[in-house]
XYZ file of C-alpha atoms in Angstrom:
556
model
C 0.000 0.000 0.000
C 1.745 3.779 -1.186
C 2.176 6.113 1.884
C 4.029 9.174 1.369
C 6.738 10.570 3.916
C 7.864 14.093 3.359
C 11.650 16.084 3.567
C 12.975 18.250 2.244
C 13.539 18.523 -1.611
C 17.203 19.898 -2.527
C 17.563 18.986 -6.392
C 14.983 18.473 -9.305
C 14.026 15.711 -10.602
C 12.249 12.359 -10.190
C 13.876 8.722 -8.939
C 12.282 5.422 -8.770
C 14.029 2.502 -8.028
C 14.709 0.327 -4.902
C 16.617 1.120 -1.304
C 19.590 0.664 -0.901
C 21.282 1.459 2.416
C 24.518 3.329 2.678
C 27.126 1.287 4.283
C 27.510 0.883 8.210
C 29.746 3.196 10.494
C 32.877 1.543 11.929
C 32.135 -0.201 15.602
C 33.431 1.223 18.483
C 37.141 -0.518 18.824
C 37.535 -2.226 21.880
C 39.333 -0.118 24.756
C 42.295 -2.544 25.144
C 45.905 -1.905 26.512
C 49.263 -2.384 24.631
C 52.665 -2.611 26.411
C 54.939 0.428 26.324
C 57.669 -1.096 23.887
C 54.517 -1.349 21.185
C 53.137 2.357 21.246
C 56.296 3.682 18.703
C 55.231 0.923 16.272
C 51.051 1.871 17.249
C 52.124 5.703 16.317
C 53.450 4.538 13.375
C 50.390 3.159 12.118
C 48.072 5.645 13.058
C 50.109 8.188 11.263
C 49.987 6.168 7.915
C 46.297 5.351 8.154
C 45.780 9.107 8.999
C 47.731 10.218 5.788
C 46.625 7.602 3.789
C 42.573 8.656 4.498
C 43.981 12.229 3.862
C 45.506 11.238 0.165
C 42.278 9.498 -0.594
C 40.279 12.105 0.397
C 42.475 14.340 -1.538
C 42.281 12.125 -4.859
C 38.457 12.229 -4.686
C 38.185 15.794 -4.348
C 40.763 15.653 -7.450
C 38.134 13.421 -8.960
C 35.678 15.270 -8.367
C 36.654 18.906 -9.082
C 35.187 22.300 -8.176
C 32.707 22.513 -5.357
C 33.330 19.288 -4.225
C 37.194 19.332 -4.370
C 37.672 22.392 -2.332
C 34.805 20.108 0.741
C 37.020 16.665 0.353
C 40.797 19.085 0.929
C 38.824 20.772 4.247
C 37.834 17.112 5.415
C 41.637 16.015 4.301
C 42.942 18.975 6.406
C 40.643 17.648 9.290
C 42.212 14.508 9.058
C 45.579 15.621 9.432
C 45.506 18.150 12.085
C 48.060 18.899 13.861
C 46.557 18.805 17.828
C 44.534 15.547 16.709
C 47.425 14.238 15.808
C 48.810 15.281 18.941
C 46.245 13.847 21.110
C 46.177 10.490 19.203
C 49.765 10.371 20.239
C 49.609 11.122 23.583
C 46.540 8.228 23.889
C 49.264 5.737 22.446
C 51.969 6.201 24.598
C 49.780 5.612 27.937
C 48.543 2.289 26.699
C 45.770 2.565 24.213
C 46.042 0.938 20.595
C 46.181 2.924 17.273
C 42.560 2.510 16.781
C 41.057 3.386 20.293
C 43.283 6.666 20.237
C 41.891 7.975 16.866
C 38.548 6.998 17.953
C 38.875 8.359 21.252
C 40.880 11.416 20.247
C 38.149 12.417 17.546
C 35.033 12.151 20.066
C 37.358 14.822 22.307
C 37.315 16.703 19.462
C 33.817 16.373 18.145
C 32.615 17.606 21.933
C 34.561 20.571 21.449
C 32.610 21.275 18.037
C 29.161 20.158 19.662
C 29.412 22.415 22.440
C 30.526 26.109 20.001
C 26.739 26.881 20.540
C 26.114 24.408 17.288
C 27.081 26.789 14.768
C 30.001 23.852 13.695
C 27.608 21.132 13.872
C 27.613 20.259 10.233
C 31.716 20.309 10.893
C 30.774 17.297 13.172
C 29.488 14.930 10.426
C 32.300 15.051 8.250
C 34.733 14.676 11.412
C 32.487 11.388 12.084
C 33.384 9.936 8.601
C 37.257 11.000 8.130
C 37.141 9.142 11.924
C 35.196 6.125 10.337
C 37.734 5.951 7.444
C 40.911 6.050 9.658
C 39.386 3.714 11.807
C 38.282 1.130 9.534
C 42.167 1.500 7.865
C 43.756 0.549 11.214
C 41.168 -2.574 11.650
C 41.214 -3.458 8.042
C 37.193 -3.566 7.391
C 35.828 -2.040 4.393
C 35.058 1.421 4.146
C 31.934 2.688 5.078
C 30.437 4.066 2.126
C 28.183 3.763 -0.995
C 26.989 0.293 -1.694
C 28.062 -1.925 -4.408
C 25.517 -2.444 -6.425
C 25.476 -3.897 -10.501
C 21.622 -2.026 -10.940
C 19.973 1.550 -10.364
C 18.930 2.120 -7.316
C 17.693 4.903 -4.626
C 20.769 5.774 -1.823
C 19.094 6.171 1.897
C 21.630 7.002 4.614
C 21.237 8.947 7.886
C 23.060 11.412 6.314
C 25.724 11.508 3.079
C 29.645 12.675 3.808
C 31.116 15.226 1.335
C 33.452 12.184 0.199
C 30.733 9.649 -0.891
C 28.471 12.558 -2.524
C 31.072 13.606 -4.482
C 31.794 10.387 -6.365
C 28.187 9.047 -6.849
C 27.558 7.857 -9.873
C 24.423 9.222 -11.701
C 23.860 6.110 -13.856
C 23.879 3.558 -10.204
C 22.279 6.239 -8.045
C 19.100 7.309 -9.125
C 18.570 9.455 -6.171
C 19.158 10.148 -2.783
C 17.272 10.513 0.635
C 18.763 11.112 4.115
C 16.919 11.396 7.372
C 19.284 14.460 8.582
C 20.868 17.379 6.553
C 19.213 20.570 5.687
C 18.665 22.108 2.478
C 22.357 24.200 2.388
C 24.286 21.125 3.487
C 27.238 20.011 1.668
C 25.495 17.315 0.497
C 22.480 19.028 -0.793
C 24.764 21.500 -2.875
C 26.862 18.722 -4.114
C 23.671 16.731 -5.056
C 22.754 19.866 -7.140
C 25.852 19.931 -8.693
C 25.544 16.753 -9.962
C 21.794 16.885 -10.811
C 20.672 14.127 -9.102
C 17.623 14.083 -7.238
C 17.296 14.110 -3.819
C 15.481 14.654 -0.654
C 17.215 15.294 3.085
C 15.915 15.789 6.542
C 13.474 12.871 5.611
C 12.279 11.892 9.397
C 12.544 7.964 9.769
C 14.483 7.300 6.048
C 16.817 4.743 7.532
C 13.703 2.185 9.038
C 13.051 2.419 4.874
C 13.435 -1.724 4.299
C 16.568 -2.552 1.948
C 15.009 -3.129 -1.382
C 11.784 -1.434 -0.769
C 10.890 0.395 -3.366
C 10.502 3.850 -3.563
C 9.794 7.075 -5.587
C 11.858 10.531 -4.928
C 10.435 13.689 -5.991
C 13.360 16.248 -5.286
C 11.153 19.445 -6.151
C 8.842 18.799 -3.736
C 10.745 16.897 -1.079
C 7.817 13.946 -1.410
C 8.938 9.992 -1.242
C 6.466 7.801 -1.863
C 6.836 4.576 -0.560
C 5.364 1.215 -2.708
C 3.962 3.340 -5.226
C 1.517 2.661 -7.214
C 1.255 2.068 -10.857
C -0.408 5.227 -11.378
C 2.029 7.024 -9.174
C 4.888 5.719 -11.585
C 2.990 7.029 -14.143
C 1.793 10.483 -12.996
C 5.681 11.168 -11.751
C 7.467 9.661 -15.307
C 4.791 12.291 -16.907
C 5.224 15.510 -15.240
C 9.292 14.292 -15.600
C 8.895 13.758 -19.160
C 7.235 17.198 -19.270
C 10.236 18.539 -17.105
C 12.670 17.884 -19.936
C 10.475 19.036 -22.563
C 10.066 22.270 -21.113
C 13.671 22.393 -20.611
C 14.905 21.083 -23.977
C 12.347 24.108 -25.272
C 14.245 27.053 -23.196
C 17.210 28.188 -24.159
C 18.933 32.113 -24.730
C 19.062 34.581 -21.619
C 16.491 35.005 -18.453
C 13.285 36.419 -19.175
C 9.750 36.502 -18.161
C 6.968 35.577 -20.587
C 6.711 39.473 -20.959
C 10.364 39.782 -21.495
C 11.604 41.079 -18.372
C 15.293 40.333 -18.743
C 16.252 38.398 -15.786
C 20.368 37.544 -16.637
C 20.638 33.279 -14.792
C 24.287 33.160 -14.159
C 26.188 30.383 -11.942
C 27.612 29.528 -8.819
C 31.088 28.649 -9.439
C 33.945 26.901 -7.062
C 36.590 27.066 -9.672
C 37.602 26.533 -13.252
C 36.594 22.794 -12.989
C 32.852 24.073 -12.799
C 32.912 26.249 -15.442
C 32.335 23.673 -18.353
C 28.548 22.942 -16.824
C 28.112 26.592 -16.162
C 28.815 26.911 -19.958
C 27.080 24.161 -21.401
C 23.914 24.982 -19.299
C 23.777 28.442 -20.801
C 24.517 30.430 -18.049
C 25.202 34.549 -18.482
C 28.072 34.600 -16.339
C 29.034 33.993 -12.769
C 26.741 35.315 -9.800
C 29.274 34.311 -7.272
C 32.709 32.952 -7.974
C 33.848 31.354 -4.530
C 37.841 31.741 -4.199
C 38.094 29.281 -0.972
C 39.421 26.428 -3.306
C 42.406 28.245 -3.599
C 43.171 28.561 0.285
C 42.398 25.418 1.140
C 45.213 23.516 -0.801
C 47.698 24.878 2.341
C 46.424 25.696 5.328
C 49.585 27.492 6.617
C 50.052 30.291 3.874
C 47.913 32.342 1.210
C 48.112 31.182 -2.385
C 51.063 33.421 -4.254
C 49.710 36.220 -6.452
C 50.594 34.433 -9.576
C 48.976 31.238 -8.963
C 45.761 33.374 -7.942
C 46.148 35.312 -11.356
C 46.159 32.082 -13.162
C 43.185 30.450 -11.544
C 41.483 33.935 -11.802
C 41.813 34.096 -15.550
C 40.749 30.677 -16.290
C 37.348 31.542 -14.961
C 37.673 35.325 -16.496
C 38.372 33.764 -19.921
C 35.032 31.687 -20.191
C 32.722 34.321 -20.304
C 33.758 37.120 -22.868
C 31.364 39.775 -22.494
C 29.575 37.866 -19.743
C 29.580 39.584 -16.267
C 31.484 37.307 -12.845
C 31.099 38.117 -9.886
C 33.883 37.284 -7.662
C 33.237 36.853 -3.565
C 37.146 37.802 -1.976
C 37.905 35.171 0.427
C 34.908 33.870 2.672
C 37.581 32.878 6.014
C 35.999 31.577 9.336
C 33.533 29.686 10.665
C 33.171 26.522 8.993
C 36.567 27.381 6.238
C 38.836 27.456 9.155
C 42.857 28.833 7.733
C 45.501 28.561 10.355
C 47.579 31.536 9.418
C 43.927 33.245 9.201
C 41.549 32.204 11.896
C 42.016 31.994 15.238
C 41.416 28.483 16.932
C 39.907 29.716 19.639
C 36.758 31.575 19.383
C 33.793 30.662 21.413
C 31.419 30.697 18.531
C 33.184 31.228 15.020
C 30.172 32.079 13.218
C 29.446 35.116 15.046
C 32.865 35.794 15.004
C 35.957 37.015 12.974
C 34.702 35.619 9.553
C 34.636 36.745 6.043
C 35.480 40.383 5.795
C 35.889 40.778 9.179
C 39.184 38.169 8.511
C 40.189 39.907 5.601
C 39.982 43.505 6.981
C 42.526 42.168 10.467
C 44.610 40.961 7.456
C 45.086 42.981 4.462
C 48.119 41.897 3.235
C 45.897 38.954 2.054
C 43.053 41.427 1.198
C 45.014 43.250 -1.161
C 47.173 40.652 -2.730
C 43.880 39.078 -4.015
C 42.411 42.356 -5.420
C 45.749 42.604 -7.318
C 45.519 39.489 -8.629
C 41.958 39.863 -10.007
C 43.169 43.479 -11.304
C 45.493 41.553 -13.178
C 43.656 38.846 -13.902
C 41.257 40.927 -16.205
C 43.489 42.708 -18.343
C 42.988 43.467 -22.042
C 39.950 41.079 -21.301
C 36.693 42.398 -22.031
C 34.360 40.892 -19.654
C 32.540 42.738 -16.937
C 34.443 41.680 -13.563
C 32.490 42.645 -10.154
C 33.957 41.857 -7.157
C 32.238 41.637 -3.316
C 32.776 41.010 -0.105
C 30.784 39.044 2.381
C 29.548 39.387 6.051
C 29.448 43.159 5.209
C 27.607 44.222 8.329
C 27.312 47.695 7.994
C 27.932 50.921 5.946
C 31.607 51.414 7.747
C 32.005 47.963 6.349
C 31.527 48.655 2.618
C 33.277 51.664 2.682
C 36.845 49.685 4.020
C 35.782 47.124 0.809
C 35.550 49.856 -1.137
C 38.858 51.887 0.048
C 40.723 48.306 -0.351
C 39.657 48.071 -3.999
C 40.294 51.251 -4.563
C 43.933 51.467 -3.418
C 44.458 48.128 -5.283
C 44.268 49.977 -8.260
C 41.072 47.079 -9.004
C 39.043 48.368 -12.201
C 36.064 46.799 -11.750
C 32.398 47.050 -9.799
C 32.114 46.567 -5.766
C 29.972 45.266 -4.295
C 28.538 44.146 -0.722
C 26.792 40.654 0.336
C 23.576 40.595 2.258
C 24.166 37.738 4.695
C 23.294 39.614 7.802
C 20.275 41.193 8.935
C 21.661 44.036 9.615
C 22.834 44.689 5.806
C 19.555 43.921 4.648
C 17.969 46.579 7.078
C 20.613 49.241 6.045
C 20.819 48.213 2.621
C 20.542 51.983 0.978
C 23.276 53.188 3.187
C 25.375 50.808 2.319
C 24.791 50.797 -1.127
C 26.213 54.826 -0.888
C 29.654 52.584 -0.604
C 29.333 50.244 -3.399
C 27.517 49.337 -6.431
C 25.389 46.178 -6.037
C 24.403 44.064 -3.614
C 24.385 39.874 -3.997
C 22.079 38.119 -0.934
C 23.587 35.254 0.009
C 20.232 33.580 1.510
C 21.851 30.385 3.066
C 23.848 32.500 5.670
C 21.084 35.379 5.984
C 18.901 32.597 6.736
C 21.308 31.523 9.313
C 21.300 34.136 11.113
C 17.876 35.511 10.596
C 16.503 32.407 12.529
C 19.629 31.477 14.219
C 19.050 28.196 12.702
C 22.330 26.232 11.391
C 22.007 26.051 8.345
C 23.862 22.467 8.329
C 21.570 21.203 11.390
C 18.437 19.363 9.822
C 16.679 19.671 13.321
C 16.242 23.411 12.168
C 15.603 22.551 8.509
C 12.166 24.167 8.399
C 13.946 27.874 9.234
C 16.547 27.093 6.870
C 13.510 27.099 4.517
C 14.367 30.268 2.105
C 10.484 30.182 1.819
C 10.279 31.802 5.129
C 8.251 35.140 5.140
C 10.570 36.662 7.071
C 13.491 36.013 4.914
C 11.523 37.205 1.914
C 10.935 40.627 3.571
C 14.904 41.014 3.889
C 14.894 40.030 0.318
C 12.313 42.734 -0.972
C 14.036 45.594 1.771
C 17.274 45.091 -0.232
C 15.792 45.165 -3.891
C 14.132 48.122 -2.863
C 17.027 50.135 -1.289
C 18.387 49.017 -4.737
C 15.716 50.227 -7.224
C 15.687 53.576 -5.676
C 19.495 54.102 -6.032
C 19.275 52.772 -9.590
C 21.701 49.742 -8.703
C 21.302 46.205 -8.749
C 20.539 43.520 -6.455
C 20.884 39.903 -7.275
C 20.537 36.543 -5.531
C 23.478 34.023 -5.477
C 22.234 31.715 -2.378
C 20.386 28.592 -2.798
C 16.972 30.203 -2.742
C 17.170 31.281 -6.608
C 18.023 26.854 -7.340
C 14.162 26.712 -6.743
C 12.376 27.615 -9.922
C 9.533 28.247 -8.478
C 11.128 30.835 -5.817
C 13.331 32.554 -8.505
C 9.804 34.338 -9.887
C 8.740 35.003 -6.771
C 12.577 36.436 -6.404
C 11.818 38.056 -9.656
C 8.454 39.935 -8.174
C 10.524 40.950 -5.306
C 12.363 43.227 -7.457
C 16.021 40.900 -7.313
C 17.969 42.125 -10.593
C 19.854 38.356 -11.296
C 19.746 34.798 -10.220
C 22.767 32.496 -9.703
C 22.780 29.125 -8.929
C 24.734 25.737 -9.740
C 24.731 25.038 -13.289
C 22.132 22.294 -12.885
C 19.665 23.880 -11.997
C 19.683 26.863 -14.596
C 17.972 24.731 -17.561
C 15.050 24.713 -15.000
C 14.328 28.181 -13.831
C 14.955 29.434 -17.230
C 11.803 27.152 -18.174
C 10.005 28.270 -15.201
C 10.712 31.751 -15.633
C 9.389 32.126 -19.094
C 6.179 30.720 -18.317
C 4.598 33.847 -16.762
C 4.476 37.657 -16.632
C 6.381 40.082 -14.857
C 3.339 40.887 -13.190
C 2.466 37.167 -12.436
C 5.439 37.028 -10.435
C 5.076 40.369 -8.186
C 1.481 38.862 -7.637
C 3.149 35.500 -6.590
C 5.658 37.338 -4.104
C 2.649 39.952 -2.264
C 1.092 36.243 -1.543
C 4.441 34.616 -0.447
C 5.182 37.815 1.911
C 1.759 37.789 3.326
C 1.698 34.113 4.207
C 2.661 33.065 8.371
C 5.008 29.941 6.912
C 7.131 29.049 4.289
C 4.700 26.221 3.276
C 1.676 28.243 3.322
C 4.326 30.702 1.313
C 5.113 27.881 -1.076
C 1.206 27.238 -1.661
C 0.033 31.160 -1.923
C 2.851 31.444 -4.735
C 2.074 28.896 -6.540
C -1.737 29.165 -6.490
C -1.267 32.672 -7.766
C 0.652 30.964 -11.118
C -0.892 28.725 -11.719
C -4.193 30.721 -11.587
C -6.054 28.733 -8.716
């Protein structure tokens, strides 16, 4: 008999196929003692488990590219830190094997995270897997991980590590569906990013019987369980009219009124730049630079080798417009020779271009490389910075790019309240404004936004969240500047007209994802879609949001 369970939906499409059940964590190693002459030799083989977990990790994210390269070298960094290390070691030499200290020495560690006020809980789930690895190394069981598997089938897991989303295999898994995760988890972006449906915070996926078979509707966040045969059929329809509709829409943004309404992409590096191209996109809404800090920890990436990775991206879109976000420090991108390792709650700490502004040596050497970057090239380089809190803020950005000689736009990110309440002084600074809605919905609800627990405030449905949107495209319109949206809120096709009837100038997402709200978009009116967002802001929840937007398109 079909019953239906709802999640959360994080990327389009439809799967139908069978459960199967993400491998098993590692047990708990048994708690036994080893003589004195054998914790050298135990050392030893932690340390080569450790580094060997950290090369693998590193050869997937190679693998991988992009997005998903610059997650797998954090987790490999995590792997390999130095006061883990430390601890591991001083576990050995008073008696405990290889195994117990790593396991031991990680749950120390994974308090410490749990008890930062949450904000580095999401931190805690990939520190549980590099653990797993490591540990199952030094007992020699197989890795926990994806299942082997010769046919299709539908991956359920309590929740999906950076490592295994990154290497999934689109022809094996036909979807995915966890019971935790929110909807700007790692996993949920890298899911996007490789356009494979899925649906997290799913309460009760892992009781899901191996083999049961199931149906995954990633736009709406419904799993049906035993459909039935009309089910399959009503789902493989409204798929088949999916593509259609996509296949249909090509050429730049627009409402069915021809509003222009430029769909660029979220971009992690040059490696993601092929989709963004092949999917049509405009340009790049937000060009995230971490990738190159994370290959060392210890030092900044030399100007040249930022020039070249800068150009790469620059290069792809002649004409188009990128938007580059200067390094995004803190919180959950931890630097040593950045961050400090100490702060009581990193989130609401020294982050982003608070980091940046305590070190401008770094500031400016990047701005100099993107100044350099763009020469004798003729597309339309923007550059922002984020966790701009306040006017005083945008005006240091703006001073910084200045006196780096930098000839292109600046602009500020909306990713805290504050900006979005202050947007029109702040725009006196600088020249556009980007809302970043993961992070303003962060701290909007002061919901994690890697915590499914708190999935439904993550929601960037939430009234609330929309009335920060429409203050900043207002404080926009009336100083004739523009104000895009390069969070996860414009991935939802759906939400990007409502977006669009808010007044938001441009919509960037991951290039999966563009195909769609192009379609979407062109299906209604300029006016359609302000209609859709006065219903959406005067709803009490993001679901009754959801439903007042889209009775108003689709004419109910």
């Amino acid at each position: 008999m079909e019953t239906t369970l709802r999640g959360v939906g994080v990327s389009h499409g439809v799967a139908i196929g069978e459960v199967r059940h993400m491998g098993t964590a590692v047990l708990e190693p048994p708690a036994k003692q080893i003589p004195a002459q054998e914790a050298g030799r135990e050392q030893g083989r932690a340390r080569q488990a450790v580094d060997a977990v950290a090369a693998d990790l590193m050869a997937r994210g190679n693998l991988a590219g992009g997005e998903a390269q610059a997650v797998l070298e954090a987790q490999a960094m995590m792997a390999q830190d130095p006061e883990l290390m430390a601890d591991v070691d001083r576990r050995i030499a008073v008696g405990s094997t290889a195994e117990r200290a790593v396991y031991d020495a990680f749950a120390a560690y994974r308090e410490l995270l749990a008890g930062a006020g949450e904000y580095l809980a999401g931190r805690v789930a990939d520190l549980d897997d590099v653990r797993n690895r490591i540990v199952a190394r030094l007992l020699g069981v197989p890795m926990p991980g994806v299942p082997d598997s010769d046919h299709p089938y539908v991956l359920v897991a309590r929740d999906l590590a950076p490592a295994d989303t990154a290497l999934l295999d689109p022809s094996l898994v036909l979807g995915f569906v966890t019971e935790e995760g929110g909807p700007t988890s790692h996993s949920a972006i890298l899911a996007r990013a490789l356009g494979v449906p899925a649906v997290v915070a799913l309460p009760g996926a892992v009781e899901l019987g191996e083999g049961t078979v199931v149906a995954v509707d990633g736009s709406t966040g419904e799993v049906f369980v035993h459909p039935s045969e009309e089910r399959k059929t009503e789902l493989a329809a409204a798929a088949a009219e999916r593509r259609a509709a996509l296949a249909a829409s090509t050429g730049p943004g627009a409402t069915a009124d021809g509003h222009k309404v430029p769909l660029l992409a979220n971009v992690g590096g040059p490696a993601d730049v092929p989709a963004a191209v092949a999917a049509g996109a405009e340009g790049v809404g937000l060009f995230r630079t971490e990738f190159l800090f994370l290959d060392d920890s210890e030092r900044a990436p030399s100007e040249e080798k930022q020039i070249a990775a800068y150009r790469q991206v620059l290069e792809a879109f002649p004409e188009g417009r990128v938007v580059v976000r200067v390094l995004d420090a803190g919180a959950d991108k931890p630097l040593a020779f950045l961050t400090p390792a100490d702060e009581p709650n990193p989130a609401l700490g020294v982050r982003g271009l608070r980091t940046l502004l305590e070190h401008p040596d770094v500031l400016r050497t990047q701005l100099t490389a993107l100044a350099k970057a763009a020469e004798g090239l003729p597309v339309h380089l923007e550059v922002m910075a984020p966790m701009v809190a306040d006017r005083a803020d945008a005006r240091a950005f703006a001073d910084a790019c200045r006196a780096a000689g930098l000839r292109a736009k600046f602009g500020a990110m909306v990713e805290i309240p504050s900006a979005a309440l202050r947007a029109r002084s702040i725009l006196r600074e600088v020249e556009f404004l980007s809302l970043g809605t993961n992070d303003l919905a962060q701290y909007t609800f002061a919901a994690d936004r890697q915590v499914g627990a708190v999935s439904r405030l993550q929601d960037p449905w939430q009234p609330a969240l929309l009335d920060l949107v429409a203050l900043s495209a207002e404080a926009a319109r009336a100083e004739g500047k523009s104000c895009g949206v390069c969070g996860e809120a414009a991935s939802d096709p759906l939400l990007a007209c409502v977006l669009t009837g808010l007044g938001v100038t441009s919509l960037s997402m991951g290039a999966a994802s563009l195909p769609y709200v192009r379609a979407t978009l062109a299906k209604f009116t300029l006016a359609q879609c302000e209609r859709a967002a006065a219903a959406a802001r005067a709803a009490d929840s993001a679901e009754e949001a959801r439903g007042a937007a889209q009775g108003v398109l689709s004419g109910e």
